[in-house]
């Protein structure tokens, strides 16, 4: 049985913002962090990850800087900006309200 979940539309940005709020990291590390923390339930394909990173950078929610990865390869490291921290708070609150409301509907008798 496949335990992986499809991400609902719009949640990838929230997951990326949360991941880089912990520490700056490169794209592969972001993907791996999400996979690991979700116990392999969420796997972000590179074809979705990098366009999302570029979109978040254009919006000013993350910034990128070149550095060396763990394997000493050149990689872009992404970190949360002040605006990104505010956006993370807004999106996390909206997600909590949405999941709470969905739970109420699913629990009705």
mmCIF file of C-alpha atoms in Angstrom:
data_model
loop_
_atom_site.group_PDB
_atom_site.id
_atom_site.type_symbol
_atom_site.label_atom_id
_atom_site.label_comp_id
_atom_site.label_asym_id
_atom_site.label_seq_id
_atom_site.Cartn_x
_atom_site.Cartn_y
_atom_site.Cartn_z
ATOM 1 C CA UNK A 1 0.000 0.000 0.000
ATOM 2 C CA UNK A 2 1.279 3.463 -0.916
ATOM 3 C CA UNK A 3 1.224 5.693 2.176
ATOM 4 C CA UNK A 4 2.275 8.841 0.310
ATOM 5 C CA UNK A 5 -0.215 11.688 0.206
ATOM 6 C CA UNK A 6 -0.915 14.179 -2.555
ATOM 7 C CA UNK A 7 -0.464 17.740 -1.359
ATOM 8 C CA UNK A 8 -3.619 19.846 -1.485
ATOM 9 C CA UNK A 9 -3.260 22.892 -3.717
ATOM 10 C CA UNK A 10 -1.364 25.692 -2.006
ATOM 11 C CA UNK A 11 0.194 23.695 0.838
ATOM 12 C CA UNK A 12 3.644 23.347 -0.735
ATOM 13 C CA UNK A 13 4.422 27.025 -0.066
ATOM 14 C CA UNK A 14 3.491 26.581 3.591
ATOM 15 C CA UNK A 15 5.698 23.488 3.926
ATOM 16 C CA UNK A 16 8.672 25.198 2.292
ATOM 17 C CA UNK A 17 8.290 28.303 4.452
ATOM 18 C CA UNK A 18 8.167 26.131 7.567
ATOM 19 C CA UNK A 19 11.201 24.078 6.521
ATOM 20 C CA UNK A 20 13.413 27.100 5.888
ATOM 21 C CA UNK A 21 12.186 28.791 9.076
ATOM 22 C CA UNK A 22 14.234 26.246 11.019
ATOM 23 C CA UNK A 23 17.499 26.955 9.190
ATOM 24 C CA UNK A 24 18.713 27.954 5.723
ATOM 25 C CA UNK A 25 18.857 24.949 3.402
ATOM 26 C CA UNK A 26 19.196 24.022 -0.241
ATOM 27 C CA UNK A 27 16.396 22.584 -2.347
ATOM 28 C CA UNK A 28 17.256 18.910 -1.950
ATOM 29 C CA UNK A 29 17.526 19.344 1.834
ATOM 30 C CA UNK A 30 14.113 21.049 1.923
ATOM 31 C CA UNK A 31 12.572 18.148 0.046
ATOM 32 C CA UNK A 32 14.287 15.617 2.317
ATOM 33 C CA UNK A 33 13.276 17.474 5.491
ATOM 34 C CA UNK A 34 9.621 17.467 4.432
ATOM 35 C CA UNK A 35 9.820 13.777 3.528
ATOM 36 C CA UNK A 36 11.558 12.838 6.777
ATOM 37 C CA UNK A 37 9.350 14.872 9.139
ATOM 38 C CA UNK A 38 6.195 13.562 7.417
ATOM 39 C CA UNK A 39 7.487 9.987 7.865
ATOM 40 C CA UNK A 40 7.712 9.554 4.091
ATOM 41 C CA UNK A 41 4.056 10.520 3.550
ATOM 42 C CA UNK A 42 4.920 13.764 1.720
ATOM 43 C CA UNK A 43 7.381 13.612 -1.142
ATOM 44 C CA UNK A 44 7.969 16.798 -3.091
ATOM 45 C CA UNK A 45 9.102 16.233 -6.676
ATOM 46 C CA UNK A 46 11.825 18.563 -7.921
ATOM 47 C CA UNK A 47 9.513 19.625 -10.747
ATOM 48 C CA UNK A 48 7.216 21.152 -8.102
ATOM 49 C CA UNK A 49 9.825 22.238 -5.567
ATOM 50 C CA UNK A 50 12.020 24.517 -7.667
ATOM 51 C CA UNK A 51 9.193 26.506 -9.297
ATOM 52 C CA UNK A 52 7.745 27.022 -5.797
ATOM 53 C CA UNK A 53 11.130 28.186 -4.466
ATOM 54 C CA UNK A 54 11.436 30.683 -7.321
ATOM 55 C CA UNK A 55 7.874 31.913 -6.730
ATOM 56 C CA UNK A 56 8.527 32.401 -2.996
ATOM 57 C CA UNK A 57 11.759 34.226 -3.782
ATOM 58 C CA UNK A 58 9.974 36.560 -6.237
ATOM 59 C CA UNK A 59 7.389 37.337 -3.553
ATOM 60 C CA UNK A 60 10.166 38.261 -1.131
ATOM 61 C CA UNK A 61 9.296 35.524 1.377
ATOM 62 C CA UNK A 62 12.625 33.733 1.019
ATOM 63 C CA UNK A 63 16.060 34.795 -0.190
ATOM 64 C CA UNK A 64 18.779 32.665 -1.731
ATOM 65 C CA UNK A 65 22.513 32.657 -1.380
ATOM 66 C CA UNK A 66 25.059 30.385 -3.012
ATOM 67 C CA UNK A 67 27.068 28.110 -0.737
ATOM 68 C CA UNK A 68 28.544 24.620 -0.431
ATOM 69 C CA UNK A 69 26.301 21.658 0.348
ATOM 70 C CA UNK A 70 27.159 18.797 2.706
ATOM 71 C CA UNK A 71 28.805 17.030 -0.240
ATOM 72 C CA UNK A 72 30.806 20.196 -1.008
ATOM 73 C CA UNK A 73 28.779 20.956 -4.142
ATOM 74 C CA UNK A 74 27.686 24.446 -5.053
ATOM 75 C CA UNK A 75 24.051 24.921 -4.050
ATOM 76 C CA UNK A 76 21.574 27.710 -3.496
ATOM 77 C CA UNK A 77 20.599 27.994 0.159
ATOM 78 C CA UNK A 78 17.199 29.463 0.935
ATOM 79 C CA UNK A 79 16.260 31.316 4.106
ATOM 80 C CA UNK A 80 13.131 32.975 5.394
ATOM 81 C CA UNK A 81 12.845 36.765 5.204
ATOM 82 C CA UNK A 82 10.962 38.928 7.700
ATOM 83 C CA UNK A 83 8.050 39.084 5.224
ATOM 84 C CA UNK A 84 8.282 35.307 4.872
ATOM 85 C CA UNK A 85 8.005 34.871 8.639
ATOM 86 C CA UNK A 86 4.805 36.964 8.615
ATOM 87 C CA UNK A 87 3.456 34.950 5.672
ATOM 88 C CA UNK A 88 4.288 31.681 7.433
ATOM 89 C CA UNK A 89 2.277 32.838 10.452
ATOM 90 C CA UNK A 90 -0.669 33.831 8.245
ATOM 91 C CA UNK A 91 -0.646 30.567 6.278
ATOM 92 C CA UNK A 92 -0.143 28.361 9.358
ATOM 93 C CA UNK A 93 -3.110 30.054 11.049
ATOM 94 C CA UNK A 94 -5.275 29.641 7.930
ATOM 95 C CA UNK A 95 -4.255 25.966 7.683
ATOM 96 C CA UNK A 96 -5.149 25.362 11.346
ATOM 97 C CA UNK A 97 -8.572 26.968 10.874
ATOM 98 C CA UNK A 98 -9.226 24.985 7.685
ATOM 99 C CA UNK A 99 -8.234 21.606 9.152
ATOM 100 C CA UNK A 100 -10.272 22.313 12.276
ATOM 101 C CA UNK A 101 -13.350 23.124 10.194
ATOM 102 C CA UNK A 102 -12.888 20.022 8.017
ATOM 103 C CA UNK A 103 -12.520 17.888 11.163
ATOM 104 C CA UNK A 104 -15.801 19.264 12.490
ATOM 105 C CA UNK A 105 -17.588 18.257 9.303
ATOM 106 C CA UNK A 106 -15.967 14.809 9.227
ATOM 107 C CA UNK A 107 -16.941 14.198 12.878
ATOM 108 C CA UNK A 108 -20.626 15.037 12.421
ATOM 109 C CA UNK A 109 -23.044 12.281 13.260
#
